[in-house]
XYZ file of C-alpha atoms in Angstrom:
604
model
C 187.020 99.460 36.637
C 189.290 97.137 34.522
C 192.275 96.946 36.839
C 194.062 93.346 36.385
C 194.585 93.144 40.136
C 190.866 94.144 41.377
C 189.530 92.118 38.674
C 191.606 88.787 39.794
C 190.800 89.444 43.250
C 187.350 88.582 42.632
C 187.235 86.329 40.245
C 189.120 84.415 43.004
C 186.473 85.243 46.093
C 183.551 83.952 43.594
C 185.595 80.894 43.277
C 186.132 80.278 46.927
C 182.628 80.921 47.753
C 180.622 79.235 45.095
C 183.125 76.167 44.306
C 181.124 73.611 45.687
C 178.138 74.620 43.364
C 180.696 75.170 40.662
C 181.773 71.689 40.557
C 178.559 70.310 40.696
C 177.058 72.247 37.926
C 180.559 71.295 36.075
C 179.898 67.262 36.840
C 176.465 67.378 35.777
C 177.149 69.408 32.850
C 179.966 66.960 31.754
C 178.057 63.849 32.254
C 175.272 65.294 30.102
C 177.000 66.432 27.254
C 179.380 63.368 26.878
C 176.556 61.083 27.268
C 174.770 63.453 24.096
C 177.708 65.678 22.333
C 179.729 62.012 21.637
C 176.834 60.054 20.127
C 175.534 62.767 18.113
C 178.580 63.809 16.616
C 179.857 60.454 15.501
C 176.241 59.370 14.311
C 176.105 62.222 12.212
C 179.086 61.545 10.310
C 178.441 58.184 10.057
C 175.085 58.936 8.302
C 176.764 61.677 6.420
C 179.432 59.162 4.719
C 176.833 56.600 4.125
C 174.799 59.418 2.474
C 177.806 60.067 -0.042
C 177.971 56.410 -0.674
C 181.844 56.727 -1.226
C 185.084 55.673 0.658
C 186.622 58.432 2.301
C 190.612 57.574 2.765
C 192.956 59.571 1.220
C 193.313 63.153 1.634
C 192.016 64.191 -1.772
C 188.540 61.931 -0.708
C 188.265 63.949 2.409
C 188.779 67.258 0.588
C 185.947 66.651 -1.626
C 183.086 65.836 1.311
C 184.707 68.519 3.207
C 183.913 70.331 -0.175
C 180.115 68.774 -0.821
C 177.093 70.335 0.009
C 176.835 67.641 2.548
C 180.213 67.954 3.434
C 180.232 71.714 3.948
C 176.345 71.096 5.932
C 178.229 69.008 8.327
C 181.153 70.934 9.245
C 179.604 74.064 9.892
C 176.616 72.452 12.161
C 179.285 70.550 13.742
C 181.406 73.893 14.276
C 178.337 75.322 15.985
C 177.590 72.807 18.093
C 181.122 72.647 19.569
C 180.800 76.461 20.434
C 177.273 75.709 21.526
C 178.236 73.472 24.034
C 180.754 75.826 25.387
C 178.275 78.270 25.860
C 176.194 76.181 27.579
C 178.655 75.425 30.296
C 179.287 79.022 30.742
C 175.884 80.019 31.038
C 175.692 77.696 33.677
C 178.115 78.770 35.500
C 177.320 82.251 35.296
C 173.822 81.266 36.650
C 175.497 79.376 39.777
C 177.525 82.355 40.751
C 174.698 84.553 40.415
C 171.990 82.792 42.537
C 171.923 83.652 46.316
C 168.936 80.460 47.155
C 169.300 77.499 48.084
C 172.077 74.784 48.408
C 175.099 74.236 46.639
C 173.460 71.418 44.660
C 170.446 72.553 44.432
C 171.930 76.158 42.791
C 174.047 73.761 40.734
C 170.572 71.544 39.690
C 168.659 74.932 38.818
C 171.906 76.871 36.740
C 171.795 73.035 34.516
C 167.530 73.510 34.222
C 168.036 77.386 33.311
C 170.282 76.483 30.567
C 168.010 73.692 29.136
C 165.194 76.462 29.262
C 167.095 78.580 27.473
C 168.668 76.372 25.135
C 166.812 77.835 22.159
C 168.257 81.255 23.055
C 171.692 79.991 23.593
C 171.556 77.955 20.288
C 170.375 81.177 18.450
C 173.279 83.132 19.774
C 176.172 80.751 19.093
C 174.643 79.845 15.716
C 174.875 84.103 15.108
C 178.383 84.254 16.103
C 179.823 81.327 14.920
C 178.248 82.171 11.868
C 179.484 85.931 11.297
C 182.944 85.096 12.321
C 182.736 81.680 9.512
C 181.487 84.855 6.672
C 183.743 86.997 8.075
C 187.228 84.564 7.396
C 185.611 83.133 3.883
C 187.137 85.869 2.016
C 190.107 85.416 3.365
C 190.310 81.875 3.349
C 189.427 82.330 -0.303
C 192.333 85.031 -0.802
C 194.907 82.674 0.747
C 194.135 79.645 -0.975
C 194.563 81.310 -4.451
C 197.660 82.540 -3.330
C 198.780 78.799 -2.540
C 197.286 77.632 -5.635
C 199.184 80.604 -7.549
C 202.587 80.335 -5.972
C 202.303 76.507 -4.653
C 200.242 74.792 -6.346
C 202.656 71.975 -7.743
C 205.193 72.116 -4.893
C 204.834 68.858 -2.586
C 204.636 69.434 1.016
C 208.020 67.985 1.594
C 209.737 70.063 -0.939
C 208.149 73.096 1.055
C 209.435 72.081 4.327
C 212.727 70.592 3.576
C 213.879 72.605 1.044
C 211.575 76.404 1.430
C 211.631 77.506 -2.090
C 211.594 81.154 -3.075
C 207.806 80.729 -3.408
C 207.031 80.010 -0.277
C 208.723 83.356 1.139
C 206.809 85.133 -1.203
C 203.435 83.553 -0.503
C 204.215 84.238 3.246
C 204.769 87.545 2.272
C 201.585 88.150 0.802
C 199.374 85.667 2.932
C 200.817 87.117 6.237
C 199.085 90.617 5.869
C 195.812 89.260 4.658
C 195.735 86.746 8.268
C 196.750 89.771 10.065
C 193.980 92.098 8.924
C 191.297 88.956 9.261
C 193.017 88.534 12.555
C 192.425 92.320 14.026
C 188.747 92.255 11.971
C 187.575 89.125 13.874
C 189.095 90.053 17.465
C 187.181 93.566 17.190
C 184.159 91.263 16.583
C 184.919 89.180 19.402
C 185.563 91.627 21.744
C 182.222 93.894 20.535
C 180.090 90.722 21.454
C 181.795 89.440 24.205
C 179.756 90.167 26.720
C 176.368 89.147 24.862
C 175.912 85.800 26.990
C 176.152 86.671 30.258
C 173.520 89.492 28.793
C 171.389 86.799 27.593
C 171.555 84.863 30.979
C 171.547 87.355 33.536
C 168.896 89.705 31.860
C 166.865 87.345 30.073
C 167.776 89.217 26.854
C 167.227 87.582 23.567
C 170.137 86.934 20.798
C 170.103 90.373 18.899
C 169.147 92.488 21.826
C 171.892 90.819 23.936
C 174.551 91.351 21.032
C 173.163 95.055 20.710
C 173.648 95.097 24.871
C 177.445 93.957 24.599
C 178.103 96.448 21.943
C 176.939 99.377 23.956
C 178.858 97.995 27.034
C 181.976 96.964 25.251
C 182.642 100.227 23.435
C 185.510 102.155 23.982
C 186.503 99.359 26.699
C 187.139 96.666 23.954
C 190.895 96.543 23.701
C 191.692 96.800 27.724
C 189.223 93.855 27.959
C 191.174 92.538 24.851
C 194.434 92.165 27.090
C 192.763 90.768 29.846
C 191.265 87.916 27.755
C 194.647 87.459 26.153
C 196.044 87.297 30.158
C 193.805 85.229 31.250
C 194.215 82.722 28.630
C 198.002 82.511 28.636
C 197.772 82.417 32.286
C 194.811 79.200 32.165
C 197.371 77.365 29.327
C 200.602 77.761 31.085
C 198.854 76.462 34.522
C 198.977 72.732 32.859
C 201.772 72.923 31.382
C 203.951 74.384 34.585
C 202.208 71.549 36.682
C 203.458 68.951 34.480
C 206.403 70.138 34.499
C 206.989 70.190 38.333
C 205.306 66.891 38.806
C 207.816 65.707 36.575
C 210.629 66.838 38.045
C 209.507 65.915 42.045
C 207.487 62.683 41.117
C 210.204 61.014 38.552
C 213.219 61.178 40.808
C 210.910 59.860 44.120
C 209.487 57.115 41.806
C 213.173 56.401 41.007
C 214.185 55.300 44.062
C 211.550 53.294 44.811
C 213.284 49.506 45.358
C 212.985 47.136 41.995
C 210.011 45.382 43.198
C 206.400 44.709 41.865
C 204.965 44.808 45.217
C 206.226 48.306 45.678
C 206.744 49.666 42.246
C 203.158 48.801 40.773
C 200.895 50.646 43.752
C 203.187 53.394 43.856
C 202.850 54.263 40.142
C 198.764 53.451 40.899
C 198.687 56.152 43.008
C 201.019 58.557 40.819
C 198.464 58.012 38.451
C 195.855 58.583 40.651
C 196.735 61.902 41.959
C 197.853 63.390 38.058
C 194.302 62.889 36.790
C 193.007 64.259 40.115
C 194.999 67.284 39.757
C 194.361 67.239 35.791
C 190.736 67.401 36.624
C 191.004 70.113 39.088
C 193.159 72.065 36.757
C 190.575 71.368 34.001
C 187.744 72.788 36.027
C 190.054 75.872 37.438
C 190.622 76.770 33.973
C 186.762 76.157 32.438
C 185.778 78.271 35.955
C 188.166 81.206 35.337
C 187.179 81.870 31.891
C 183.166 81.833 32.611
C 183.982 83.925 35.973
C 185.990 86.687 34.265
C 183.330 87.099 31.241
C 180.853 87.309 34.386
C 183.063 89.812 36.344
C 183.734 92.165 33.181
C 180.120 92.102 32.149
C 179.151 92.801 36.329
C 181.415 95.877 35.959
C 180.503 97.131 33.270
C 176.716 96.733 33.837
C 176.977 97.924 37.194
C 175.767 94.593 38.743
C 177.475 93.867 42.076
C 178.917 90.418 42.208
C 177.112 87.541 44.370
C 179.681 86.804 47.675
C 176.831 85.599 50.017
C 177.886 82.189 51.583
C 175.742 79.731 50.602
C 173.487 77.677 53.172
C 174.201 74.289 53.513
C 171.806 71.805 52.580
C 171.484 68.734 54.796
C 173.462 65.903 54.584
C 175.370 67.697 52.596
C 178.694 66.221 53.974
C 177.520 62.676 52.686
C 176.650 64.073 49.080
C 179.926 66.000 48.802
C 182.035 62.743 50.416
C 179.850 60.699 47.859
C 181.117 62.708 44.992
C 184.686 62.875 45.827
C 184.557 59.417 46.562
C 183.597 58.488 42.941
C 186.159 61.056 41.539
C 189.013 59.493 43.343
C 187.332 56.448 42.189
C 187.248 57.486 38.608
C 191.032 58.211 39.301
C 191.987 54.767 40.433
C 190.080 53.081 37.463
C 191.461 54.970 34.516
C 195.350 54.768 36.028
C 194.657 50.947 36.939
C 193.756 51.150 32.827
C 196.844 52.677 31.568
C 198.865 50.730 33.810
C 197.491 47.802 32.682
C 197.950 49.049 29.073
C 202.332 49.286 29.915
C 204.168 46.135 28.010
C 207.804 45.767 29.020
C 208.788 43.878 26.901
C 207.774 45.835 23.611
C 209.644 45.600 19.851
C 209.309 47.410 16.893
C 210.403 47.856 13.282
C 212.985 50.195 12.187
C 212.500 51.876 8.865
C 214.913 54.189 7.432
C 213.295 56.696 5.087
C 214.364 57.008 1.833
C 217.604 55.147 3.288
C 219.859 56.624 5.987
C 218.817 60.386 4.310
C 220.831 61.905 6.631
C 223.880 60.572 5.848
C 223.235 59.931 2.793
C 221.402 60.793 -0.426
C 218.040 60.341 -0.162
C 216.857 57.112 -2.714
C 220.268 56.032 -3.643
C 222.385 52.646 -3.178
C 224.634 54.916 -0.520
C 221.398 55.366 1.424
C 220.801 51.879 1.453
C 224.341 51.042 2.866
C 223.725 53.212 5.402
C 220.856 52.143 6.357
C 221.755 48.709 6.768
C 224.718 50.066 8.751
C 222.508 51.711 11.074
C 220.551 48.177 11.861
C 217.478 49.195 9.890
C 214.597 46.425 9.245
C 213.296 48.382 6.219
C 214.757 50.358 3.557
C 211.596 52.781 2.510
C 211.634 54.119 -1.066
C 209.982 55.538 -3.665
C 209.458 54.272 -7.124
C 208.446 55.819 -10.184
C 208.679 55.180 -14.287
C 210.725 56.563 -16.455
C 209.799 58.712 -19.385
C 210.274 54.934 -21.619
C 208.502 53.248 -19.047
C 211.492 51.548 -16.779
C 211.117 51.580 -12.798
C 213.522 54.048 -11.374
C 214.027 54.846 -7.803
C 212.784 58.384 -6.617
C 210.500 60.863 -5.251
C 210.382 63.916 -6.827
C 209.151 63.460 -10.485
C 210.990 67.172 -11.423
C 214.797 66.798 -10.739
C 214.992 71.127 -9.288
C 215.504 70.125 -5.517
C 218.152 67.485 -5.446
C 220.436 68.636 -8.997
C 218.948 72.143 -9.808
C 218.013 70.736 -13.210
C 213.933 71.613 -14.189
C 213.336 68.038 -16.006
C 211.038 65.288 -15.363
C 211.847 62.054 -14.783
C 209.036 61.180 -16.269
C 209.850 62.920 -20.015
C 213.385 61.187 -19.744
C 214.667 58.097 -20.653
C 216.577 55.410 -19.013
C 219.799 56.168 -20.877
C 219.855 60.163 -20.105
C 218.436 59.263 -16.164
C 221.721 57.135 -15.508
C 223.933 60.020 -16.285
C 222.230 62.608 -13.417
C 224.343 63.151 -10.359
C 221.931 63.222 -7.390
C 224.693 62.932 -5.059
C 226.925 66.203 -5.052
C 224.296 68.237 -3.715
C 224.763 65.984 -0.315
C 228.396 66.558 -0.192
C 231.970 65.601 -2.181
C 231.948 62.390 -0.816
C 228.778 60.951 -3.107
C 229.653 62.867 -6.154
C 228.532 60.776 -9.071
C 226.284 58.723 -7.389
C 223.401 57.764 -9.288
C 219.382 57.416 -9.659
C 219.656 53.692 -9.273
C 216.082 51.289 -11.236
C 214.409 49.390 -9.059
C 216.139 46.036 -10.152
C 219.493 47.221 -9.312
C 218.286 47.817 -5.506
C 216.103 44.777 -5.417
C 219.830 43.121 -6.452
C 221.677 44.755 -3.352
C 218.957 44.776 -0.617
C 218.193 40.996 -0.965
C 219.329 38.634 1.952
C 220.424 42.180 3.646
C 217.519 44.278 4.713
C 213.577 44.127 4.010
C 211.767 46.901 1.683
C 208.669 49.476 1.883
C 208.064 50.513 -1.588
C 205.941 53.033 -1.750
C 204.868 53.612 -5.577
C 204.263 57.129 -6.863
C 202.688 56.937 -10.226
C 202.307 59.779 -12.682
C 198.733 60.350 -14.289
C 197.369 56.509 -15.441
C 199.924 54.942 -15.350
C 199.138 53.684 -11.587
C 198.295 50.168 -12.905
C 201.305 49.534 -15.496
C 203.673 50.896 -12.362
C 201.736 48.283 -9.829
C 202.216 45.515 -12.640
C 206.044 45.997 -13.020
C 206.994 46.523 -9.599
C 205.268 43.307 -8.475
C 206.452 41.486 -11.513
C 210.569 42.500 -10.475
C 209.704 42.017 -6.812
C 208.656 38.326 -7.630
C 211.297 37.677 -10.158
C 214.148 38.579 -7.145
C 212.497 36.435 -4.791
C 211.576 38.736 -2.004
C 207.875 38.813 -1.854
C 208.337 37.688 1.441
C 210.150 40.932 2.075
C 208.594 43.599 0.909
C 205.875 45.984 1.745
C 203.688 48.061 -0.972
C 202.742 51.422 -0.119
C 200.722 54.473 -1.547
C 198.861 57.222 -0.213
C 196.263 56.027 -2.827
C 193.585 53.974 -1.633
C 192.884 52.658 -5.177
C 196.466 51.893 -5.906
C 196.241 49.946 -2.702
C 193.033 47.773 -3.397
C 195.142 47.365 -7.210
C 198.197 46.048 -5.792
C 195.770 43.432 -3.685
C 193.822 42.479 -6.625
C 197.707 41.641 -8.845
C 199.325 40.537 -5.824
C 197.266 39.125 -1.910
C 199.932 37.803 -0.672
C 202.372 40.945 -0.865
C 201.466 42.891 2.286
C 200.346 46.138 1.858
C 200.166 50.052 3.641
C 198.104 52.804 3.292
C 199.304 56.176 4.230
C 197.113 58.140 5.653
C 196.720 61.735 7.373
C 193.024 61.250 8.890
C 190.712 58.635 9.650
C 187.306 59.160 9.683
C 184.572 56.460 11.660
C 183.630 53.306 9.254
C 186.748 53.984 6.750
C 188.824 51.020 7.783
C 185.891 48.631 6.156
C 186.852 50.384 2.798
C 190.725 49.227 2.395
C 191.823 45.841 1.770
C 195.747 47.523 3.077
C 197.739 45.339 6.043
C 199.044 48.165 7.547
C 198.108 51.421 8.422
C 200.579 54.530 7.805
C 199.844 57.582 10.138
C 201.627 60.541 10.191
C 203.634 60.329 13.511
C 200.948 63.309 14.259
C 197.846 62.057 13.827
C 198.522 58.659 15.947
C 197.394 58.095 19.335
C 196.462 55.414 21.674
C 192.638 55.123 20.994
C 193.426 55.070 17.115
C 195.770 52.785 17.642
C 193.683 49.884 19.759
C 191.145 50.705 16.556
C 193.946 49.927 14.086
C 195.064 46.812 15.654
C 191.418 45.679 16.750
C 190.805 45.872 13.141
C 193.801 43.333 12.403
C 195.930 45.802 11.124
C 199.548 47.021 11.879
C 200.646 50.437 12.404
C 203.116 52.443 11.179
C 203.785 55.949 11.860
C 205.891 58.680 9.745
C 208.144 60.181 10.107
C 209.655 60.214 13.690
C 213.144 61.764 14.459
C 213.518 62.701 17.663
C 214.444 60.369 20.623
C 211.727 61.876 22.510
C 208.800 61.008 20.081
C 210.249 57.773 19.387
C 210.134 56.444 22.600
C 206.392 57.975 22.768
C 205.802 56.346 20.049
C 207.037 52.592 20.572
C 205.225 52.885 24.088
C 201.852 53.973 22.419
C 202.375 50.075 20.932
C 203.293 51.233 17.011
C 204.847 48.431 15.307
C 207.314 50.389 12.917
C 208.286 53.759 12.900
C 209.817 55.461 9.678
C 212.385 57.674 10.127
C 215.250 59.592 8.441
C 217.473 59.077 11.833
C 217.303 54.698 11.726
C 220.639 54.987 13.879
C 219.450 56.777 16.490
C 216.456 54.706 16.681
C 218.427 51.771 16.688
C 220.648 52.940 19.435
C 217.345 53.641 21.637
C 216.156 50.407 21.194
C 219.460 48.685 22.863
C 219.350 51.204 25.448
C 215.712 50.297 26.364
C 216.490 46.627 26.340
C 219.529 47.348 28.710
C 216.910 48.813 31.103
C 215.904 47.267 34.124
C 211.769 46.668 34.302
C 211.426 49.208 37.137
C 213.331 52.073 34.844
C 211.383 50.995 31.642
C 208.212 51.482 33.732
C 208.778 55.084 34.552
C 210.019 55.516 30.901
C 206.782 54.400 29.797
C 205.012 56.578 32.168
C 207.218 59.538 31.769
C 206.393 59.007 28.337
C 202.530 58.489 28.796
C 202.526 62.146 30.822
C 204.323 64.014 27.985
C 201.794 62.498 25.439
């Protein structure tokens, strides 16, 4: 009953007959929910923030709404709602492969009405779901997070990654098996209510009778069904990914030798364009279609329901609705790849900032990393600054000396005297034994005239002002206001360093943004991690004013994303190689930068 190959077979001959339905329901359903889902979502929030009455920036800020009653409110309605409106376009389509009357659009018309009908049914059973699987992880959750706290708790996400401590094998070890047994709890809850929606639709069930309905028909089938879920979505993620891949590699090279003219080259690209988000929408509904249809097909065998392979009777003028819609599709098409076309700059620049110095061929922080990274044709020389346990500004990150010397003091219990005689550079290599923690001044003294500076300040516990205060008062006094950036992942440090200092330029570092923040930073620049940036945030960012920087970026590949998304400096520990990309690019021709940037635009 649960063979792979039956199964496929027709899941595949409900597609071919009821595709033109399908899509339908699938446009209509779209429209709708964009037109609702979008607003909704965003208003909440926005309401929700202005209910807290307090700027939300930093990561600690969004860790305590996420944390709030509010806060906690919000997430989990919005949680639901996301699964609610998958369920919705699955019980849609379930309806339009089911129905044998009527035309395609007029089955596609009646699945959308029976799912508005139904709505408060299909609410209640998400809601239930969602909601056992959220009190089924919270334990867990709860579990893990002590265990980071325990083991963790004052290790800095950098430290973790670049240098994986002791303690982070041994919280893997012990947060590993709890995941594992949350992971096999909540896929035997999956699996023993999978089937409950297509109950609910196609036998008018309510929420607990149709969860009590896929129980009974899901036991002792569950982990069969279990590897033909887990097939079936491998199979719908590598479709995308395999078609990029081969339009890639046939499009690039025909595009390539396409002659160097606008007249040519700019309609050709159009229709590249064009026919990738065709295909990307095809694929997109293929994969939304092939999910609902083999939910449908497993609960149709195991109900004993036979599935619905009637043709369907044409409506009339059915050929002009069904040109009609195609027509706007490939309309659609042209309009959003006329957009990002139109959206390519060739001639595009951007900042080079070498973080911590050039860190990897150097030590990170030091005079040697400076060298190097003025060597390597850097703009900016990003460090970090701290004080000193008798209150001078030294140049580091870590506070606690462990990772780069192996020694457990703080920097910030030591004094300027005993700080000058730590080697940071032997654990780099023979070549920088002896080199030193150099202060602030003594960088300011060696950078000027030579390269420009992001300072980013890292203050221990109050002393956030006195460190603002110095570092602006040894910035002025070696004449490089001009040439320096101020940067914190603080957003009060930020609106500080404003307040002592408006004409230094400033950066905020920041992991999210959430709608309506911007207004609450006074910051020049915005930092994003590299991950977090995109094009939509960016035209925000810069439509605010703002510049953009994203950290931190050391591939070629992401680089080159990156400078074509329109960042204006990227931080990264590789400044050479970034440098070198740069002076290829500008050796390009304009045709071969185009496909760059479009090679670059179908990757992202």
């Amino acid at each position: 009953m649960l063979a792979p190959r039956p199964l496929i077979k027709d899941i595949t001959r409900q597609i071919a007959v009821h595709w033109r339905a399908l899509i339908a329901f699938h446009l209509f359903f779209t429209l709708l929910a964009t037109a609702l889902w979008v607003p909704l979502s965003a208003g909440t929030l926005a309401g929700l923030l202005k209910r807290i009455g307090q700027p939300v920036l930093s990561n600690g800020q969004i860790v305590d709404v996420a944390l709030s009653a509010w806060g906690l409110l919000w997430l989990l309605a919005a949680l639901g709602l996301s699964f609610l409106v998958i369920f919705l376009q699955q019980a849609g389509m379930m309806r339009v492969v089911s129905s044998r009357d009527g035309g395609r659009y007029r089955v596609a018309m009646g699945a959308l009405w029976h799912v508005l009908r139904r709505f408060p049914a299909l609410a209640a059973l998400a809601f239930l779901q969602v909601g056992a699987h959220l009190l089924l992880a919270a334990p867990f959750a709860l579990g893990v997070a002590h265990l980071y706290a325990w083991l963790l708790g004052d290790t800095e996400p950098y430290v973790l990654i670049r240098v994986l401590p002791a303690a982070l094998w041994q919280f893997l070890a012990l947060a590993l098996p709890l995941l594992l047994v949350w992971a096999v709890l909540a896929g035997t809850l999956y699996l023993r209510w999978f089937l409950a929606l297509p109950a609910l639709v196609l036998e008018g069930l309510g929420p607990l009778s149709a969860l009590a309905r896929s129980h009974r028909l899901t036991r002792r089938r569950r982990w069969r069904m279990a590897l033909l879920v887990l097939g079936t979505a491998l199979s719908v993620a590598a479709i995308p990914v395999v078609f990029s891949l081969l339009f890639n590699a046939l499009g690039g090279p025909l595009l390539g030798h396409l002659p160097e003219r606008a007249s040519v080259l700019i309609p050709a690209m159009l229709a590249y364009l064009a026919l990738y988000i065709v295909a990307t929408i095809a694929l997109t509904f293929l994969g939304v279609s092939a999910n609902s249809l083999l939910v449908t097909t497993l609960f149709q065998r195991a109900s004993g329901r036979a599935p619905v392979l009637d043709g369907e009777p044409a409506p009339r003028r059915s050929g002009l609705i069904a040109w009609g819609a195609e027509i706007l599709v490939l309309a659609f098409a042209l309009l959003q790849a006329g957009w990002i076309l139109q959206g390519f700059e060739i001639n595009d620049t951007v900042a080079i900032t070498a973080h911590r110095g050039a860190s990897h061929q150097a030590p990170e922080n030091t005079l040697a990393a400076l060298e190097g990274a003025i060597d390597a044709g850097a703009d900016y020389m990003e460090l970090d600054v701290r004080l000193s346990g008798d209150g001078q500004v030294i140049v580091a990150h870590d506070d606690n000396l462990r990772r780069l010397t192996g020694i457990d003091r703080r920097l910030s219990e030591m004094t300027l005297d005993e700080i000058a005689k730590v080697d940071v550079g032997a654990w780099f290599g023979d070549a920088f034994i002896g080199e030193r923690i150099p202060t602030f001044a003594a960088l300011l003294a060696r950078a000027h005239g030579r390269i420009d500076l992001y300072v980013e300040l890292k203050p221990a516990p109050l002393s956030a002002d006195l460190l603002a205060r110095q570092v602006i008062a040894q910035i002025r006094a070696s004449g490089m206001a001009d040439q320096v950036v101020i940067a914190s992942l603080s957003p009060s440090v930020v609106a500080r360093v404003k307040q002592l200092a408006p004409d230094i330029r400033t950066t905020l570092f920041l992991q999210f943004i959430l709608p309506g923040a911007l207004a609450e930073t006074p910051a020049d620049i915005i930092g994003l991690r590299h991950t977090q940036a995109n094009p939509s945030l960016l035209r925000t960012l810069h439509g605010s004013g703002r510049g953009v920087a994203v950290w931190t970026v050391n591939s070629t590949g992401a680089m080159s994303r990156y400078i074509d998304m329109g960042v204006d400096n990227i931080i990264t520990d590789r400044p050479e190689a970034l440098s070198a990309l740069l002076a290829e690019r500008r050796d390009m021709s304009d045709g071969e930068l185009l496909l760059v940037k479009l090679r670059n635009w179908l990757s992202s």
